[in-house]
Each structure stands twice: as C-alpha cells, then as structure tokens.
Amino acid sequence: AQSVTQLGSHVSVSEGALVLLRCNYSSSVPPYLFWYVQYPNQGLQLLLKYTSAATLVKGINGFEAEFKKSETSFHLTKPSAHMSDAAEYFCAVSGRNGNQFYFGTGTSLTVIP
Amino acid sequence: DADVTQTPRNRITKTGKRIMLECSQTKGHDRMYWYRQDPGLGLQLIYYSFDVKDINKGEISDGYSVSRQAQAKFSLSLESAIPNQTALYFCATRRSSFRTKEQFFGPGTRLTVL
C-alpha cells in the first residue's frame, strides 16, 4: 500500500526566504513521486517528478526536491520565495505501474511581503 | 486551448437530483481519472479508466458512476446527489506509454449540493 504524508497544512514564509514543504511517503516498492501546485481557482499543475533517475530533481519556477530513500522523503524547496508562489502544494506517489496516484492532504503556502 | 476541459465549471444542485460532470481531452491519452478534493483531505480517487472498456473503482466510488463514451470523454454522474458530495471535482489524464507516469489535470468543477 502507498500513502503520502505532508507535514504542515499551512506554511508561511517571508518574501525572499527559503521555502521548505515536507513530504514523506510509504511505499512497498520504489515509487514515482510528484509535486503539484494548485493556484486559486485552477487545476493542478505539475511542478516536478522523481522517476528513479537523479535524486535531486529540478522543476519549474525555481523549485527542486530531493528523493531520500533512507528517510522516505521527497521535500520541496525553493531558495527564495516570491509572492507568486502563494498556492496549495500537493505531494503524490505512484507505484511503478502508474495506475493510481495517492495524494497528500496538501500544504497551503503563504508568502508575506 | 486547454488540453483537458471540464463542464460545467460550477454547479449548484439540490439533494436528490441527478447530475453529470463531463470531461474531455485533446491530449490523445488513454487513461482518465476522476478525483474529488475536499479541504484538508487532498484529492481522493473516485473512478479511473484505462480505456473505453476498462473502468475501475477508486477509493470513494460509492454514490458515483462513470461512463467512458470515447477515448476522449469520461463523465462522472451522481445518481442522487447529497450535501456531503459538495466538493471540487477534477478530471485527469495520462498516457500509459509515458515512462514518467504524470497525470494532467483539468480546471475542476465546483459542485454544491443544497
């Protein structure tokens, strides 16, 4: 069985500060991992994905995430927050066959001017 | 033009009414999914379809049904809507041949059941 835990349903950072959104997964086999972003009144947009290539994955808008098997984590980071980063962020895990995704409960990011 | 479209975008209905949400895609993907999003719960899978003749239940299929009319169309029906089905509903698609497995999402339908 697979599951995803996102620690912190709400995260606030100052503009220009580091963004760190946490994601831990549970999977019996090496998974595929994803981060999606949801802007207000929009659908989910893929930020980045881990598919067993490089453990440090770079995505759009300056975000990156590192797959750490020993910690079963896939935390999302961005060195310097921008006002436009304010959104809901979802971590998701899929098995190797990709048949189903399991989403975390989401983290709402607020960027303070 | 959007690759994955959902209609309607917003709908208010009454308890007991039958309602259909529609999803169309121009991406040529074979796999389609329906999710509902509730605050604090993330996205939960309702149904998914691998092709026109292959429909599968997800985590929360009770009270819902689906129809895959064509590869490009996947509809979600609420046979008798109830207030706790008030939620944001998303359709997603994926091409099974993609190694990387990502899903592509529509803009969502906000459904309110009074």
PDB file of N, CA and C in Angstrom, chain A residues 18-113:
ATOM      1  N   LEU A  18      13.676  31.078   2.410  1.00  0.00           N
ATOM      2  CA  LEU A  18      13.648  29.700   1.921  1.00  0.00           C
ATOM      3  C   LEU A  18      12.259  29.099   2.089  1.00  0.00           C
ATOM      4  N   VAL A  19      11.839  28.372   1.064  1.00  0.00           N
ATOM      5  CA  VAL A  19      10.607  27.598   1.150  1.00  0.00           C
ATOM      6  C   VAL A  19      10.973  26.133   1.338  1.00  0.00           C
ATOM      7  N   LEU A  20      10.373  25.506   2.355  1.00  0.00           N
ATOM      8  CA  LEU A  20      10.559  24.074   2.585  1.00  0.00           C
ATOM      9  C   LEU A  20       9.203  23.465   2.875  1.00  0.00           C
ATOM     10  N   LEU A  21       8.750  22.598   1.990  1.00  0.00           N
ATOM     11  CA  LEU A  21       7.483  21.883   2.174  1.00  0.00           C
ATOM     12  C   LEU A  21       7.812  20.397   2.270  1.00  0.00           C
ATOM     13  N   ARG A  22       7.290  19.772   3.311  1.00  0.00           N
ATOM     14  CA  ARG A  22       7.706  18.405   3.630  1.00  0.00           C
ATOM     15  C   ARG A  22       6.744  17.353   3.088  1.00  0.00           C
ATOM     16  N   CYS A  23       7.328  16.274   2.624  1.00  0.00           N
ATOM     17  CA  CYS A  23       6.555  15.153   2.114  1.00  0.00           C
ATOM     18  C   CYS A  23       7.272  13.856   2.469  1.00  0.00           C
ATOM     19  N   ASN A  24       6.566  12.965   3.129  1.00  0.00           N
ATOM     20  CA  ASN A  24       7.070  11.629   3.400  1.00  0.00           C
ATOM     21  C   ASN A  24       6.120  10.616   2.787  1.00  0.00           C
ATOM     22  N   TYR A  25       6.667   9.570   2.258  1.00  0.00           N
ATOM     23  CA  TYR A  25       5.844   8.582   1.581  1.00  0.00           C
ATOM     24  C   TYR A  25       6.017   7.218   2.208  1.00  0.00           C
ATOM     25  N   SER A  26       5.063   6.388   1.945  1.00  0.00           N
ATOM     26  CA  SER A  26       5.124   4.997   2.359  1.00  0.00           C
ATOM     27  C   SER A  26       4.845   4.164   1.129  1.00  0.00           C
ATOM     28  N   SER A  27       5.797   3.326   0.773  1.00  0.00           N
ATOM     29  CA  SER A  27       5.617   2.505  -0.410  1.00  0.00           C
ATOM     30  C   SER A  27       6.416   1.233  -0.260  1.00  0.00           C
ATOM     31  N   SER A  28       5.826   0.150  -0.695  1.00  0.00           N
ATOM     32  CA  SER A  28       6.490  -1.139  -0.568  1.00  0.00           C
ATOM     33  C   SER A  28       7.511  -1.369  -1.670  1.00  0.00           C
ATOM     34  N   VAL A  29       7.423  -0.589  -2.711  1.00  0.00           N
ATOM     35  CA  VAL A  29       8.376  -0.682  -3.823  1.00  0.00           C
ATOM     36  C   VAL A  29       8.847   0.720  -4.167  1.00  0.00           C
ATOM     37  N   PRO A  30       9.985   0.836  -4.846  1.00  0.00           N
ATOM     38  CA  PRO A  30      10.447   2.184  -5.214  1.00  0.00           C
ATOM     39  C   PRO A  30       9.366   2.910  -6.009  1.00  0.00           C
ATOM     40  N   PRO A  31       8.996   4.077  -5.557  1.00  0.00           N
ATOM     41  CA  PRO A  31       7.859   4.756  -6.183  1.00  0.00           C
ATOM     42  C   PRO A  31       8.271   5.784  -7.213  1.00  0.00           C
ATOM     43  N   TYR A  32       7.262   6.314  -7.885  1.00  0.00           N
ATOM     44  CA  TYR A  32       7.400   7.585  -8.573  1.00  0.00           C
ATOM     45  C   TYR A  32       6.790   8.641  -7.647  1.00  0.00           C
ATOM     46  N   LEU A  33       7.402   9.793  -7.594  1.00  0.00           N
ATOM     47  CA  LEU A  33       6.956  10.860  -6.708  1.00  0.00           C
ATOM     48  C   LEU A  33       6.768  12.146  -7.483  1.00  0.00           C
ATOM     49  N   PHE A  34       5.794  12.912  -7.057  1.00  0.00           N
ATOM     50  CA  PHE A  34       5.433  14.121  -7.796  1.00  0.00           C
ATOM     51  C   PHE A  34       5.096  15.243  -6.807  1.00  0.00           C
ATOM     52  N   TRP A  35       5.360  16.456  -7.244  1.00  0.00           N
ATOM     53  CA  TRP A  35       4.819  17.629  -6.587  1.00  0.00           C
ATOM     54  C   TRP A  35       3.971  18.384  -7.610  1.00  0.00           C
ATOM     55  N   TYR A  36       2.745  18.714  -7.166  1.00  0.00           N
ATOM     56  CA  TYR A  36       1.852  19.528  -7.976  1.00  0.00           C
ATOM     57  C   TYR A  36       1.557  20.819  -7.226  1.00  0.00           C
ATOM     58  N   VAL A  37       1.251  21.865  -7.994  1.00  0.00           N
ATOM     59  CA  VAL A  37       0.853  23.145  -7.415  1.00  0.00           C
ATOM     60  C   VAL A  37      -0.540  23.500  -7.911  1.00  0.00           C
ATOM     61  N   GLN A  38      -1.335  24.059  -7.011  1.00  0.00           N
ATOM     62  CA  GLN A  38      -2.687  24.491  -7.377  1.00  0.00           C
ATOM     63  C   GLN A  38      -2.840  25.956  -7.010  1.00  0.00           C
ATOM     64  N   TYR A  39      -2.948  26.797  -8.027  1.00  0.00           N
ATOM     65  CA  TYR A  39      -3.221  28.199  -7.797  1.00  0.00           C
ATOM     66  C   TYR A  39      -4.722  28.382  -7.607  1.00  0.00           C
ATOM     67  N   PRO A  40      -5.142  29.453  -6.964  1.00  0.00           N
ATOM     68  CA  PRO A  40      -6.569  29.655  -6.696  1.00  0.00           C
ATOM     69  C   PRO A  40      -7.429  29.511  -7.949  1.00  0.00           C
ATOM     70  N   ASN A  41      -8.478  28.727  -7.810  1.00  0.00           N
ATOM     71  CA  ASN A  41      -9.467  28.528  -8.877  1.00  0.00           C
ATOM     72  C   ASN A  41      -8.879  27.879 -10.131  1.00  0.00           C
ATOM     73  N   GLN A  42      -7.833  27.125  -9.942  1.00  0.00           N
ATOM     74  CA  GLN A  42      -7.230  26.424 -11.074  1.00  0.00           C
ATOM     75  C   GLN A  42      -7.044  24.946 -10.758  1.00  0.00           C
ATOM     76  N   GLY A  43      -6.736  24.185 -11.780  1.00  0.00           N
ATOM     77  CA  GLY A  43      -6.419  22.781 -11.602  1.00  0.00           C
ATOM     78  C   GLY A  43      -4.996  22.602 -11.111  1.00  0.00           C
ATOM     79  N   LEU A  44      -4.571  21.362 -11.014  1.00  0.00           N
ATOM     80  CA  LEU A  44      -3.235  21.055 -10.538  1.00  0.00           C
ATOM     81  C   LEU A  44      -2.245  21.081 -11.703  1.00  0.00           C
ATOM     82  N   GLN A  45      -1.097  21.661 -11.421  1.00  0.00           N
ATOM     83  CA  GLN A  45      -0.037  21.767 -12.419  1.00  0.00           C
ATOM     84  C   GLN A  45       1.204  21.055 -11.893  1.00  0.00           C
ATOM     85  N   LEU A  46       1.818  20.250 -12.734  1.00  0.00           N
ATOM     86  CA  LEU A  46       2.998  19.511 -12.303  1.00  0.00           C
ATOM     87  C   LEU A  46       4.176  20.451 -12.087  1.00  0.00           C
ATOM     88  N   LEU A  47       4.777  20.369 -10.893  1.00  0.00           N
ATOM     89  CA  LEU A  47       5.974  21.141 -10.578  1.00  0.00           C
ATOM     90  C   LEU A  47       7.231  20.353 -10.935  1.00  0.00           C
ATOM     91  N   LEU A  48       7.268  19.117 -10.475  1.00  0.00           N
ATOM     92  CA  LEU A  48       8.421  18.262 -10.740  1.00  0.00           C
ATOM     93  C   LEU A  48       8.066  16.817 -10.414  1.00  0.00           C
ATOM     94  N   LYS A  49       8.969  15.913 -10.844  1.00  0.00           N
ATOM     95  CA  LYS A  49       8.700  14.488 -10.650  1.00  0.00           C
ATOM     96  C   LYS A  49      10.014  13.730 -10.434  1.00  0.00           C
ATOM     97  N   TYR A  50       9.946  12.693  -9.636  1.00  0.00           N
ATOM     98  CA  TYR A  50      11.071  11.789  -9.440  1.00  0.00           C
ATOM     99  C   TYR A  50      10.700  10.441 -10.034  1.00  0.00           C
ATOM    100  N   THR A  51      11.584   9.953 -10.927  1.00  0.00           N
ATOM    101  CA  THR A  51      11.274   8.688 -11.600  1.00  0.00           C
ATOM    102  C   THR A  51      12.468   7.743 -11.579  1.00  0.00           C
ATOM    103  N   SER A  52      13.268   7.797 -10.549  1.00  0.00           N
ATOM    104  CA  SER A  52      14.396   6.904 -10.290  1.00  0.00           C
ATOM    105  C   SER A  52      15.642   7.259 -11.075  1.00  0.00           C
ATOM    106  N   ALA A  53      15.675   8.438 -11.618  1.00  0.00           N
ATOM    107  CA  ALA A  53      16.918   8.923 -12.233  1.00  0.00           C
ATOM    108  C   ALA A  53      17.672   9.684 -11.141  1.00  0.00           C
ATOM    109  N   ALA A  54      18.017  10.930 -11.360  1.00  0.00           N
ATOM    110  CA  ALA A  54      18.742  11.714 -10.369  1.00  0.00           C
ATOM    111  C   ALA A  54      17.885  11.917  -9.130  1.00  0.00           C
ATOM    112  N   THR A  55      18.511  11.845  -7.965  1.00  0.00           N
ATOM    113  CA  THR A  55      17.750  12.007  -6.722  1.00  0.00           C
ATOM    114  C   THR A  55      17.393  13.459  -6.453  1.00  0.00           C
ATOM    115  N   LEU A  56      18.150  14.395  -6.996  1.00  0.00           N
ATOM    116  CA  LEU A  56      17.799  15.818  -6.893  1.00  0.00           C
ATOM    117  C   LEU A  56      17.097  16.212  -8.177  1.00  0.00           C
ATOM    118  N   VAL A  57      15.865  16.616  -8.022  1.00  0.00           N
ATOM    119  CA  VAL A  57      15.029  16.903  -9.181  1.00  0.00           C
ATOM    120  C   VAL A  57      14.737  18.391  -9.243  1.00  0.00           C
ATOM    121  N   LYS A  58      14.954  18.971 -10.378  1.00  0.00           N
ATOM    122  CA  LYS A  58      14.645  20.392 -10.563  1.00  0.00           C
ATOM    123  C   LYS A  58      13.335  20.519 -11.330  1.00  0.00           C
ATOM    124  N   GLY A  59      12.523  21.475 -10.880  1.00  0.00           N
ATOM    125  CA  GLY A  59      11.238  21.672 -11.530  1.00  0.00           C
ATOM    126  C   GLY A  59      11.089  23.075 -12.059  1.00  0.00           C
ATOM    127  N   ILE A  60       9.848  23.450 -12.271  1.00  0.00           N
ATOM    128  CA  ILE A  60       9.566  24.782 -12.796  1.00  0.00           C
ATOM    129  C   ILE A  60       9.576  25.812 -11.680  1.00  0.00           C
ATOM    130  N   ASN A  61       9.723  27.078 -12.062  1.00  0.00           N
ATOM    131  CA  ASN A  61       9.630  28.208 -11.131  1.00  0.00           C
ATOM    132  C   ASN A  61      10.672  28.164 -10.013  1.00  0.00           C
ATOM    133  N   GLY A  62      11.807  27.522 -10.249  1.00  0.00           N
ATOM    134  CA  GLY A  62      12.889  27.519  -9.280  1.00  0.00           C
ATOM    135  C   GLY A  62      12.769  26.506  -8.158  1.00  0.00           C
ATOM    136  N   PHE A  63      11.763  25.658  -8.212  1.00  0.00           N
ATOM    137  CA  PHE A  63      11.587  24.628  -7.184  1.00  0.00           C
ATOM    138  C   PHE A  63      12.454  23.406  -7.478  1.00  0.00           C
ATOM    139  N   GLU A  64      12.836  22.728  -6.419  1.00  0.00           N
ATOM    140  CA  GLU A  64      13.521  21.453  -6.545  1.00  0.00           C
ATOM    141  C   GLU A  64      13.152  20.563  -5.368  1.00  0.00           C
ATOM    142  N   ALA A  65      13.405  19.274  -5.532  1.00  0.00           N
ATOM    143  CA  ALA A  65      13.108  18.318  -4.472  1.00  0.00           C
ATOM    144  C   ALA A  65      14.156  17.222  -4.494  1.00  0.00           C
ATOM    145  N   GLU A  66      14.425  16.679  -3.333  1.00  0.00           N
ATOM    146  CA  GLU A  66      15.427  15.628  -3.228  1.00  0.00           C
ATOM    147  C   GLU A  66      14.788  14.351  -2.709  1.00  0.00           C
ATOM    148  N   PHE A  67      14.980  13.281  -3.446  1.00  0.00           N
ATOM    149  CA  PHE A  67      14.490  11.970  -3.033  1.00  0.00           C
ATOM    150  C   PHE A  67      15.505  11.349  -2.080  1.00  0.00           C
ATOM    151  N   LYS A  68      15.056  11.043  -0.862  1.00  0.00           N
ATOM    152  CA  LYS A  68      15.917  10.393   0.125  1.00  0.00           C
ATOM    153  C   LYS A  68      15.262   9.089   0.541  1.00  0.00           C
ATOM    154  N   LYS A  69      15.774   8.008  -0.003  1.00  0.00           N
ATOM    155  CA  LYS A  69      15.170   6.709   0.254  1.00  0.00           C
ATOM    156  C   LYS A  69      15.266   6.333   1.720  1.00  0.00           C
ATOM    157  N   SER A  70      16.390   6.617   2.343  1.00  0.00           N
ATOM    158  CA  SER A  70      16.597   6.239   3.735  1.00  0.00           C
ATOM    159  C   SER A  70      15.620   6.937   4.673  1.00  0.00           C
ATOM    160  N   GLU A  71      15.177   8.115   4.275  1.00  0.00           N
ATOM    161  CA  GLU A  71      14.231   8.876   5.079  1.00  0.00           C
ATOM    162  C   GLU A  71      12.806   8.800   4.518  1.00  0.00           C
ATOM    163  N   THR A  72      12.623   8.099   3.449  1.00  0.00           N
ATOM    164  CA  THR A  72      11.348   8.038   2.704  1.00  0.00           C
ATOM    165  C   THR A  72      10.746   9.431   2.567  1.00  0.00           C
ATOM    166  N   SER A  73      11.574  10.357   2.105  1.00  0.00           N
ATOM    167  CA  SER A  73      11.119  11.739   1.992  1.00  0.00           C
ATOM    168  C   SER A  73      11.339  12.280   0.593  1.00  0.00           C
ATOM    169  N   PHE A  74      10.594  13.303   0.286  1.00  0.00           N
ATOM    170  CA  PHE A  74      10.694  13.997  -1.009  1.00  0.00           C
ATOM    171  C   PHE A  74      10.276  15.440  -0.757  1.00  0.00           C
ATOM    172  N   HIS A  75      11.076  16.153   0.012  1.00  0.00           N
ATOM    173  CA  HIS A  75      10.748  17.520   0.407  1.00  0.00           C
ATOM    174  C   HIS A  75      10.981  18.502  -0.737  1.00  0.00           C
ATOM    175  N   LEU A  76      10.115  19.487  -0.818  1.00  0.00           N
ATOM    176  CA  LEU A  76      10.163  20.514  -1.871  1.00  0.00           C
ATOM    177  C   LEU A  76      10.814  21.773  -1.311  1.00  0.00           C
ATOM    178  N   THR A  77      11.741  22.341  -2.069  1.00  0.00           N
ATOM    179  CA  THR A  77      12.416  23.556  -1.605  1.00  0.00           C
ATOM    180  C   THR A  77      12.511  24.581  -2.726  1.00  0.00           C
ATOM    181  N   LYS A  78      12.643  25.828  -2.291  1.00  0.00           N
ATOM    182  CA  LYS A  78      12.947  26.924  -3.199  1.00  0.00           C
ATOM    183  C   LYS A  78      13.769  27.920  -2.405  1.00  0.00           C
ATOM    184  N   PRO A  79      14.904  28.331  -2.919  1.00  0.00           N
ATOM    185  CA  PRO A  79      15.814  29.174  -2.121  1.00  0.00           C
ATOM    186  C   PRO A  79      15.214  30.512  -1.706  1.00  0.00           C
ATOM    187  N   SER A  80      14.399  31.100  -2.572  1.00  0.00           N
ATOM    188  CA  SER A  80      13.907  32.451  -2.320  1.00  0.00           C
ATOM    189  C   SER A  80      12.445  32.554  -2.744  1.00  0.00           C
ATOM    190  N   ALA A  81      11.560  32.725  -1.776  1.00  0.00           N
ATOM    191  CA  ALA A  81      10.133  32.761  -2.071  1.00  0.00           C
ATOM    192  C   ALA A  81       9.741  34.052  -2.779  1.00  0.00           C
ATOM    193  N   HIS A  82       8.805  33.888  -3.679  1.00  0.00           N
ATOM    194  CA  HIS A  82       8.243  35.019  -4.401  1.00  0.00           C
ATOM    195  C   HIS A  82       6.757  35.075  -4.116  1.00  0.00           C
ATOM    196  N   MET A  83       6.199  36.258  -4.186  1.00  0.00           N
ATOM    197  CA  MET A  83       4.767  36.408  -3.907  1.00  0.00           C
ATOM    198  C   MET A  83       3.918  35.478  -4.766  1.00  0.00           C
ATOM    199  N   SER A  84       4.355  35.255  -5.980  1.00  0.00           N
ATOM    200  CA  SER A  84       3.590  34.415  -6.907  1.00  0.00           C
ATOM    201  C   SER A  84       3.622  32.927  -6.540  1.00  0.00           C
ATOM    202  N   ASP A  85       4.436  32.571  -5.539  1.00  0.00           N
ATOM    203  CA  ASP A  85       4.494  31.167  -5.101  1.00  0.00           C
ATOM    204  C   ASP A  85       3.348  30.805  -4.166  1.00  0.00           C
ATOM    205  N   ALA A  86       2.582  31.778  -3.726  1.00  0.00           N
ATOM    206  CA  ALA A  86       1.462  31.507  -2.837  1.00  0.00           C
ATOM    207  C   ALA A  86       0.452  30.613  -3.548  1.00  0.00           C
ATOM    208  N   ALA A  87       0.237  29.440  -2.990  1.00  0.00           N
ATOM    209  CA  ALA A  87      -0.621  28.435  -3.638  1.00  0.00           C
ATOM    210  C   ALA A  87      -0.739  27.235  -2.700  1.00  0.00           C
ATOM    211  N   GLU A  88      -1.487  26.228  -3.170  1.00  0.00           N
ATOM    212  CA  GLU A  88      -1.581  24.943  -2.469  1.00  0.00           C
ATOM    213  C   GLU A  88      -0.660  23.962  -3.173  1.00  0.00           C
ATOM    214  N   TYR A  89       0.094  23.214  -2.387  1.00  0.00           N
ATOM    215  CA  TYR A  89       1.065  22.273  -2.950  1.00  0.00           C
ATOM    216  C   TYR A  89       0.720  20.861  -2.506  1.00  0.00           C
ATOM    217  N   PHE A  90       0.725  19.956  -3.457  1.00  0.00           N
ATOM    218  CA  PHE A  90       0.384  18.565  -3.184  1.00  0.00           C
ATOM    219  C   PHE A  90       1.530  17.648  -3.584  1.00  0.00           C
ATOM    220  N   CYS A  91       1.848  16.741  -2.698  1.00  0.00           N
ATOM    221  CA  CYS A  91       2.788  15.679  -2.983  1.00  0.00           C
ATOM    222  C   CYS A  91       1.977  14.438  -3.351  1.00  0.00           C
ATOM    223  N   ALA A  92       2.466  13.657  -4.304  1.00  0.00           N
ATOM    224  CA  ALA A  92       1.749  12.453  -4.718  1.00  0.00           C
ATOM    225  C   ALA A  92       2.736  11.327  -4.985  1.00  0.00           C
ATOM    226  N   VAL A  93       2.287  10.111  -4.768  1.00  0.00           N
ATOM    227  CA  VAL A  93       3.106   8.927  -5.012  1.00  0.00           C
ATOM    228  C   VAL A  93       2.344   7.987  -5.929  1.00  0.00           C
ATOM    229  N   SER A  94       3.096   7.338  -6.777  1.00  0.00           N
ATOM    230  CA  SER A  94       2.527   6.338  -7.674  1.00  0.00           C
ATOM    231  C   SER A  94       3.412   5.118  -7.662  1.00  0.00           C
ATOM    232  N   GLY A  95       2.809   3.954  -7.800  1.00  0.00           N
ATOM    233  CA  GLY A  95       3.599   2.760  -7.956  1.00  0.00           C
ATOM    234  C   GLY A  95       4.259   2.731  -9.319  1.00  0.00           C
ATOM    235  N   ARG A  96       5.071   1.714  -9.553  1.00  0.00           N
ATOM    236  CA  ARG A  96       5.822   1.660 -10.808  1.00  0.00           C
ATOM    237  C   ARG A  96       4.913   1.536 -12.020  1.00  0.00           C
ATOM    238  N   ASN A  97       3.718   0.967 -11.829  1.00  0.00           N
ATOM    239  CA  ASN A  97       2.817   0.851 -12.977  1.00  0.00           C
ATOM    240  C   ASN A  97       2.038   2.127 -13.235  1.00  0.00           C
ATOM    241  N   GLY A  98       2.074   3.069 -12.301  1.00  0.00           N
ATOM    242  CA  GLY A  98       1.417   4.353 -12.505  1.00  0.00           C
ATOM    243  C   GLY A  98      -0.092   4.289 -12.559  1.00  0.00           C
ATOM    244  N   ASN A  99      -0.681   3.179 -12.171  1.00  0.00           N
ATOM    245  CA  ASN A  99      -2.126   3.035 -12.295  1.00  0.00           C
ATOM    246  C   ASN A  99      -2.893   3.982 -11.392  1.00  0.00           C
ATOM    247  N   GLN A 100      -2.399   4.222 -10.215  1.00  0.00           N
ATOM    248  CA  GLN A 100      -3.081   5.112  -9.284  1.00  0.00           C
ATOM    249  C   GLN A 100      -2.084   6.048  -8.631  1.00  0.00           C
ATOM    250  N   PHE A 101      -2.581   7.250  -8.385  1.00  0.00           N
ATOM    251  CA  PHE A 101      -1.835   8.210  -7.596  1.00  0.00           C
ATOM    252  C   PHE A 101      -2.446   8.272  -6.202  1.00  0.00           C
ATOM    253  N   TYR A 102      -1.595   8.513  -5.210  1.00  0.00           N
ATOM    254  CA  TYR A 102      -2.077   8.782  -3.860  1.00  0.00           C
ATOM    255  C   TYR A 102      -1.531  10.142  -3.459  1.00  0.00           C
ATOM    256  N   PHE A 103      -2.455  11.034  -3.122  1.00  0.00           N
ATOM    257  CA  PHE A 103      -2.090  12.405  -2.826  1.00  0.00           C
ATOM    258  C   PHE A 103      -2.006  12.648  -1.331  1.00  0.00           C
ATOM    259  N   GLY A 104      -1.109  13.554  -0.958  1.00  0.00           N
ATOM    260  CA  GLY A 104      -1.109  14.077   0.393  1.00  0.00           C
ATOM    261  C   GLY A 104      -2.258  15.054   0.565  1.00  0.00           C
ATOM    262  N   THR A 105      -2.410  15.530   1.785  1.00  0.00           N
ATOM    263  CA  THR A 105      -3.532  16.409   2.092  1.00  0.00           C
ATOM    264  C   THR A 105      -3.272  17.860   1.719  1.00  0.00           C
ATOM    265  N   GLY A 106      -2.076  18.148   1.238  1.00  0.00           N
ATOM    266  CA  GLY A 106      -1.787  19.482   0.742  1.00  0.00           C
ATOM    267  C   GLY A 106      -1.187  20.410   1.780  1.00  0.00           C
ATOM    268  N   THR A 107      -0.391  21.352   1.306  1.00  0.00           N
ATOM    269  CA  THR A 107       0.178  22.410   2.146  1.00  0.00           C
ATOM    270  C   THR A 107      -0.100  23.743   1.477  1.00  0.00           C
ATOM    271  N   SER A 108      -0.740  24.618   2.217  1.00  0.00           N
ATOM    272  CA  SER A 108      -1.029  25.948   1.708  1.00  0.00           C
ATOM    273  C   SER A 108       0.123  26.874   2.051  1.00  0.00           C
ATOM    274  N   LEU A 109       0.742  27.430   1.037  1.00  0.00           N
ATOM    275  CA  LEU A 109       1.886  28.321   1.231  1.00  0.00           C
ATOM    276  C   LEU A 109       1.448  29.773   1.140  1.00  0.00           C
ATOM    277  N   THR A 110       1.749  30.522   2.173  1.00  0.00           N
ATOM    278  CA  THR A 110       1.518  31.968   2.188  1.00  0.00           C
ATOM    279  C   THR A 110       2.870  32.663   2.153  1.00  0.00           C
ATOM    280  N   VAL A 111       2.987  33.671   1.302  1.00  0.00           N
ATOM    281  CA  VAL A 111       4.218  34.450   1.220  1.00  0.00           C
ATOM    282  C   VAL A 111       3.922  35.855   1.727  1.00  0.00           C
ATOM    283  N   ILE A 112       4.659  36.228   2.743  1.00  0.00           N
ATOM    284  CA  ILE A 112       4.437  37.517   3.403  1.00  0.00           C
ATOM    285  C   ILE A 112       5.371  38.573   2.811  1.00  0.00           C
ATOM    286  N   PRO A 113       4.798  39.710   2.409  1.00  0.00           N
ATOM    287  CA  PRO A 113       5.650  40.747   1.793  1.00  0.00           C
ATOM    288  C   PRO A 113       6.675  41.299   2.776  1.00  0.00           C
TER     289      PRO A 113
END
